[in-house]
PDB file of C-alpha atoms in Angstrom:
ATOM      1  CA  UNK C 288      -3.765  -2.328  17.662  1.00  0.00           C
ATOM      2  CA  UNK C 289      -2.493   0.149  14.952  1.00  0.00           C
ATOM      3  CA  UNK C 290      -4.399   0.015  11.912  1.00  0.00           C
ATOM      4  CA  UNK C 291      -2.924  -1.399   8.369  1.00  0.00           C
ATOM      5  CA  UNK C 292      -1.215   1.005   6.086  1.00  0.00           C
ATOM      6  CA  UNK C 293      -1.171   0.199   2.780  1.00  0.00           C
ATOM      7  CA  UNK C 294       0.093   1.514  -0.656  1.00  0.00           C
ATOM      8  CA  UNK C 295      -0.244   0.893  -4.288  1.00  0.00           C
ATOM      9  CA  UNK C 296       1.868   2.214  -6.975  1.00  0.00           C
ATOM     10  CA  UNK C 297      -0.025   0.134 -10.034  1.00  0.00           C
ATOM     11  CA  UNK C 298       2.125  -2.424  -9.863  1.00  0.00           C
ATOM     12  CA  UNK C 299       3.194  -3.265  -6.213  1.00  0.00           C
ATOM     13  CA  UNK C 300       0.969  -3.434  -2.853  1.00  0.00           C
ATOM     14  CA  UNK C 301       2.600  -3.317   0.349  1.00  0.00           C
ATOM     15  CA  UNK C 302       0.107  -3.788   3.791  1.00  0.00           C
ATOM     16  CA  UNK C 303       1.778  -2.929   7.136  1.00  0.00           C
ATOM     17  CA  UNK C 304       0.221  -5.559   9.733  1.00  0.00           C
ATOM     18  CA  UNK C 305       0.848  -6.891  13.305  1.00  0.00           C
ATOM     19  CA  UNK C 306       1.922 -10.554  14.024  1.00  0.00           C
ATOM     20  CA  UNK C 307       1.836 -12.342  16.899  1.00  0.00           C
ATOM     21  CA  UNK C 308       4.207 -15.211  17.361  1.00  0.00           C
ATOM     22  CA  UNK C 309       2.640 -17.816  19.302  1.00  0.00           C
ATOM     23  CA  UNK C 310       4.981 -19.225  22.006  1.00  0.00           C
ATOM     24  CA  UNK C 311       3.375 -22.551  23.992  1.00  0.00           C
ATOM     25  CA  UNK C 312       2.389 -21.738  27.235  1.00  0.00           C
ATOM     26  CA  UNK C 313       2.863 -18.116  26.995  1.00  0.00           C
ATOM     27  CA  UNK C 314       1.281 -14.783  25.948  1.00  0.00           C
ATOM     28  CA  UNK C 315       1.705 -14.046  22.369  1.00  0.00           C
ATOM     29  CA  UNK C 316       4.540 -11.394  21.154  1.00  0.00           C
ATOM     30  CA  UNK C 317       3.235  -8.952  18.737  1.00  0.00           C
ATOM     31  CA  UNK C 318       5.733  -8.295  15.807  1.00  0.00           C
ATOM     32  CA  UNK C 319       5.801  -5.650  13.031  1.00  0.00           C
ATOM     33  CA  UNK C 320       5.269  -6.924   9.796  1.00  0.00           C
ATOM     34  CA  UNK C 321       4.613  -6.616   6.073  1.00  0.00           C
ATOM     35  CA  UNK C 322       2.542  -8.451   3.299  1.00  0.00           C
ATOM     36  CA  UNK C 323       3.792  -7.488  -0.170  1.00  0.00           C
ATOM     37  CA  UNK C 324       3.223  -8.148  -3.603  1.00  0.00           C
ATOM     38  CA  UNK C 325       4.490  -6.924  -6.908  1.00  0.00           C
ATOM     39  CA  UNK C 326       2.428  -7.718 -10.434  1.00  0.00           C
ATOM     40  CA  UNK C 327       6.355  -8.702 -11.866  1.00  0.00           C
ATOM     41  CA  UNK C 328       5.904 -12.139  -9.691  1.00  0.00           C
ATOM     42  CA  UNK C 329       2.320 -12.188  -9.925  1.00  0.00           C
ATOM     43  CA  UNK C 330       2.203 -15.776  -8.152  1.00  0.00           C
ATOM     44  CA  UNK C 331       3.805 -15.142  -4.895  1.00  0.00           C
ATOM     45  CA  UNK C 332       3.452 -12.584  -1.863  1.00  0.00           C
ATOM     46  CA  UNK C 333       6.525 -11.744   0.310  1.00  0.00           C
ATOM     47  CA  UNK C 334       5.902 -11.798   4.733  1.00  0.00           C
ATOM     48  CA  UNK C 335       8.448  -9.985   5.741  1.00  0.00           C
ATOM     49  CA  UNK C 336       8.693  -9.838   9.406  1.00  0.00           C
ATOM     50  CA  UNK C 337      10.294  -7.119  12.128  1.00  0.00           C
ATOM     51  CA  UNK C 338      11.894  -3.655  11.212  1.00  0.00           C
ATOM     52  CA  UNK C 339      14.351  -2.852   9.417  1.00  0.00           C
ATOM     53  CA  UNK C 340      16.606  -1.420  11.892  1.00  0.00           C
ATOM     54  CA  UNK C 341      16.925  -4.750  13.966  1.00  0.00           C
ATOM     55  CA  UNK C 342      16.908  -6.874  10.417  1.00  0.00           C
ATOM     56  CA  UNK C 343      13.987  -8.795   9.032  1.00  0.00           C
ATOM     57  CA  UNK C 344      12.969 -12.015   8.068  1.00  0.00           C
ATOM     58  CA  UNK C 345      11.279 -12.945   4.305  1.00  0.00           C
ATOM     59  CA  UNK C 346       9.278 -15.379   3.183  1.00  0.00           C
ATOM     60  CA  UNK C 347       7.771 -15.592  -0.392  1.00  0.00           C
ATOM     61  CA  UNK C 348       4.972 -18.149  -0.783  1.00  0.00           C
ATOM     62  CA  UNK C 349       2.179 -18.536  -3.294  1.00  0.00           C
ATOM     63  CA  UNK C 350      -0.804 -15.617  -3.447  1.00  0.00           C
ATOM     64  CA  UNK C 351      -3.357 -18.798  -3.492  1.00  0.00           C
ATOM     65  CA  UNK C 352      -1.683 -20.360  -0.485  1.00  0.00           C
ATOM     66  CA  UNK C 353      -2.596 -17.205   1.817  1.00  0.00           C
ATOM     67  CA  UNK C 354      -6.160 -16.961  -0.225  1.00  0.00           C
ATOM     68  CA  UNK C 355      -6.906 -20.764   0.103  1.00  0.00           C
ATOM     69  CA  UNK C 356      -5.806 -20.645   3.820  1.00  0.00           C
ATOM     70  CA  UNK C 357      -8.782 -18.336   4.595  1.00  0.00           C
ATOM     71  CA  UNK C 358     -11.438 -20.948   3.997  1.00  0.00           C
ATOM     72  CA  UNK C 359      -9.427 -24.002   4.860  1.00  0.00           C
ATOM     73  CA  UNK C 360      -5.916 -25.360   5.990  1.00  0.00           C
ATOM     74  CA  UNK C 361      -3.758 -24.990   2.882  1.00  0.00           C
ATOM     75  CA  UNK C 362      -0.312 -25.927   1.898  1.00  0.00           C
ATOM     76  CA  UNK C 363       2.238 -28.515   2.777  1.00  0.00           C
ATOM     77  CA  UNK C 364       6.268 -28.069   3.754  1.00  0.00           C
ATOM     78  CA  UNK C 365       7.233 -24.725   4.311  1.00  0.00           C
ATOM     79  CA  UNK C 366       4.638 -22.621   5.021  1.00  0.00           C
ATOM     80  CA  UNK C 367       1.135 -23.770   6.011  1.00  0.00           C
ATOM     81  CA  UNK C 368      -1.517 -21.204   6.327  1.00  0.00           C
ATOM     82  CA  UNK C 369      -5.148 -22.128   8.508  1.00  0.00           C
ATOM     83  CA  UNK C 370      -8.165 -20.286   9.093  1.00  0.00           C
ATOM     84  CA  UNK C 371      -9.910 -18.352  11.927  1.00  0.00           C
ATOM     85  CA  UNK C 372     -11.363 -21.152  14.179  1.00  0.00           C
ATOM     86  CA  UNK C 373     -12.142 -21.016  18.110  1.00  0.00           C
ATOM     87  CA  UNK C 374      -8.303 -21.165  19.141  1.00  0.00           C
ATOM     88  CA  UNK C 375      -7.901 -18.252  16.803  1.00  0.00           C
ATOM     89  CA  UNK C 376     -10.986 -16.450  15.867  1.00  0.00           C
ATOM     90  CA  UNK C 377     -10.320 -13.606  14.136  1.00  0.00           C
ATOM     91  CA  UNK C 378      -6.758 -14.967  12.729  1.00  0.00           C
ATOM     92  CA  UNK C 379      -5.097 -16.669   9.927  1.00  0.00           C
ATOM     93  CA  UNK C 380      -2.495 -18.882  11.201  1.00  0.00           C
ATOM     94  CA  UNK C 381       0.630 -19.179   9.494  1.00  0.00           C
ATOM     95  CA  UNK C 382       3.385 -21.811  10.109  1.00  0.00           C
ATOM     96  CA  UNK C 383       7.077 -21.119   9.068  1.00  0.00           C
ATOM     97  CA  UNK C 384       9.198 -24.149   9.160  1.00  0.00           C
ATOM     98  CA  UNK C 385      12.717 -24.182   8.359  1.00  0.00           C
ATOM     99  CA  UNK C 386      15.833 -26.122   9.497  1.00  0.00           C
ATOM    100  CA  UNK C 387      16.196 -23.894  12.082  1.00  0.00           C
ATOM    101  CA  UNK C 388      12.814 -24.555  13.302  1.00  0.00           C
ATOM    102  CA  UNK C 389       9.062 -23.330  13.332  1.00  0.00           C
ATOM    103  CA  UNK C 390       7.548 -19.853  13.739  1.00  0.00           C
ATOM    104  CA  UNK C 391       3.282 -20.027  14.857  1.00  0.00           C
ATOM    105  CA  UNK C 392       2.390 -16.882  13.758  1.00  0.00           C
ATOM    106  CA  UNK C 393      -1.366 -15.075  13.910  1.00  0.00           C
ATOM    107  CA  UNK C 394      -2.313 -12.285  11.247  1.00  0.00           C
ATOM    108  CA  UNK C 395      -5.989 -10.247  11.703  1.00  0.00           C
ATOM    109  CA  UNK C 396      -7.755 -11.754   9.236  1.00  0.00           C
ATOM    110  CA  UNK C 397      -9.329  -8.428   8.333  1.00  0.00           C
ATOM    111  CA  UNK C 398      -5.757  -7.401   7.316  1.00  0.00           C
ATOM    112  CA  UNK C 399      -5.151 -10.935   5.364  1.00  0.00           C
ATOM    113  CA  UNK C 400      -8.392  -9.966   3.324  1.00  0.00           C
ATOM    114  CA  UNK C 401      -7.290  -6.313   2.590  1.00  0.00           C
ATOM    115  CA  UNK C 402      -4.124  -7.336   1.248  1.00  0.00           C
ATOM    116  CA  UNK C 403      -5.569  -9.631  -0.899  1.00  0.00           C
ATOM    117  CA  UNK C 404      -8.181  -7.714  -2.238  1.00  0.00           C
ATOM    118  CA  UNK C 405      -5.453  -5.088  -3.069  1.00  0.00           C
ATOM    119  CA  UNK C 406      -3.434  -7.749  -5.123  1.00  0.00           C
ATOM    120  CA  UNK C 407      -7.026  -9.071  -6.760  1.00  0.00           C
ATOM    121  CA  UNK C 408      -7.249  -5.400  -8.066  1.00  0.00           C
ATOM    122  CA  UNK C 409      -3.624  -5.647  -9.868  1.00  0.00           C
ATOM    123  CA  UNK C 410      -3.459  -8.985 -10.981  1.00  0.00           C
ATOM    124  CA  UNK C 411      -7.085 -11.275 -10.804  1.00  0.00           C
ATOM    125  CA  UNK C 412      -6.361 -14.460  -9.568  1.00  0.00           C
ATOM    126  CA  UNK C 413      -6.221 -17.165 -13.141  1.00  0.00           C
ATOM    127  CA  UNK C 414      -4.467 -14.247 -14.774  1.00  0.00           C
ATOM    128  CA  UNK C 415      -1.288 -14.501 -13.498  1.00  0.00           C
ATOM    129  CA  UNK C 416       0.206 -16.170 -16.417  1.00  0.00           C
ATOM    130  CA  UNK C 417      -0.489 -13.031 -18.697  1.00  0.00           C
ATOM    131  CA  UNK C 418       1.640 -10.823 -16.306  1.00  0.00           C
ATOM    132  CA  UNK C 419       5.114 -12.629 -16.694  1.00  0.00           C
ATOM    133  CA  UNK C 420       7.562 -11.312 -19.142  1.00  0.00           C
ATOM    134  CA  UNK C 421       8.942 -14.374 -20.309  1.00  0.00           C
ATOM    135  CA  UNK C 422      11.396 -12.674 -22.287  1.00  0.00           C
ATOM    136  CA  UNK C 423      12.475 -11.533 -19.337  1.00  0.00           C
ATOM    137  CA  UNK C 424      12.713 -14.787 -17.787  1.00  0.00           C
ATOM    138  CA  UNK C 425      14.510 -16.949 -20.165  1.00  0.00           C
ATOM    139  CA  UNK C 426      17.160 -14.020 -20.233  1.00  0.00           C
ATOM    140  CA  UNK C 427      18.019 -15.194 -16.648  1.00  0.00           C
ATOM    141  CA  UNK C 428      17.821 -18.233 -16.965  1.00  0.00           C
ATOM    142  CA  UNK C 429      20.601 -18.359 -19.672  1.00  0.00           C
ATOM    143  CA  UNK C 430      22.450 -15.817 -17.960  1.00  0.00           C
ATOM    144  CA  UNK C 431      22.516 -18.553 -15.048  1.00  0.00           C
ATOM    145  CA  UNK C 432      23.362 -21.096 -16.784  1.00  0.00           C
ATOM    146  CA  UNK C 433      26.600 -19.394 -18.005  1.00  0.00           C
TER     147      UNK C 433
END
C-alpha cells in the first residue's frame, strides 16, 4: 500500500488515500482517492474518489460525521460512516447511497485519523462558526435569489 501524501497551505488539507470498494462475494477493488478540507467550509470534508484522468466522484459530508464514525456508527441518509470492527479491523467504513445506488467503501483508519488531525490543526472542532465569512455568505445568497 502507498503511503498518504498530504499537504497544507494554512488554509486547505488535502490527504491522498486508498479505498477499497467492497463488492459482495468478491475481493475488494482498491481505488485512488482524496480526503480534503478547506477552513472557508470549515464544517464539511470533500471524498473525492478515482483520478482525474478517468473523472472522479465527490462527496462533501460533515467533518464530525467522519470524526464521530471512528468511535461509533454515525450518520443517517447519504453517507454513513462505521468503525474498525472484526469484518473490518483496521478500516472506517463508509456508505455512499444515492439514487443510483450504494458504494461500501473501506479507508485505513490510520489515514482517516491523519486527515483529521490535519483539519483539527486549522480549524478545532466547536470553532467552526468563527471561520465563516458571513458577509460572504449572505452576498450569495441574495445573488441567488435574484
Amino acid at each position: 500500500m502507498t503511503q498518504p501524501f498530504s499537504s497544507a497551505d494554512g488554509t486547505r488539507v488535502a490527504h491522498e488515500v486508498v479505498t477499497y470498494v467492497v463488492v459482495a462475494d468478491e475481493p475488494p477493488v482498491s481505488l485512488p482517492a482524496e480526503l480534503r478540507y478547506d477552513s472557508a467550509d470549515p464544517y464539511a470534508v470533500c471524498l473525492s474518489l478515482g483520478v482525474t484522468s478517468t473523472g472522479t466522484v465527490e462527496w462533501v459530508f460533515a467533518r464530525s460525521l467522519l470524526s464521530e464514525g471512528l468511535r461509533r456508527p454515525a450518520g443517517a441518509g447519504d453517507v454513513l460512516v462505521t468503525p474498525p470492527h472484526h469484518c473490518h479491523r483496521h478500516s472506517v467504513r463508509i456508505v455512499l447511497r444515492s439514487r443510483v445506488g450504494i458504494a461500501v467503501l473501506d479507508i485505513a483508519t490510520t489515514s482517516v485519523v491523519a486527515f483529521l488531525k490535519k483539519t483539527d490543526m486549522l480549524v478545532r472542532p466547536g470553532t467552526e462558526g468563527l471561520h465563516i465569512d458571513l458577509d460572504r455568505v449572505v452576498a450569495e445568497l441574495v445573488a441567488g435569489s435574484e
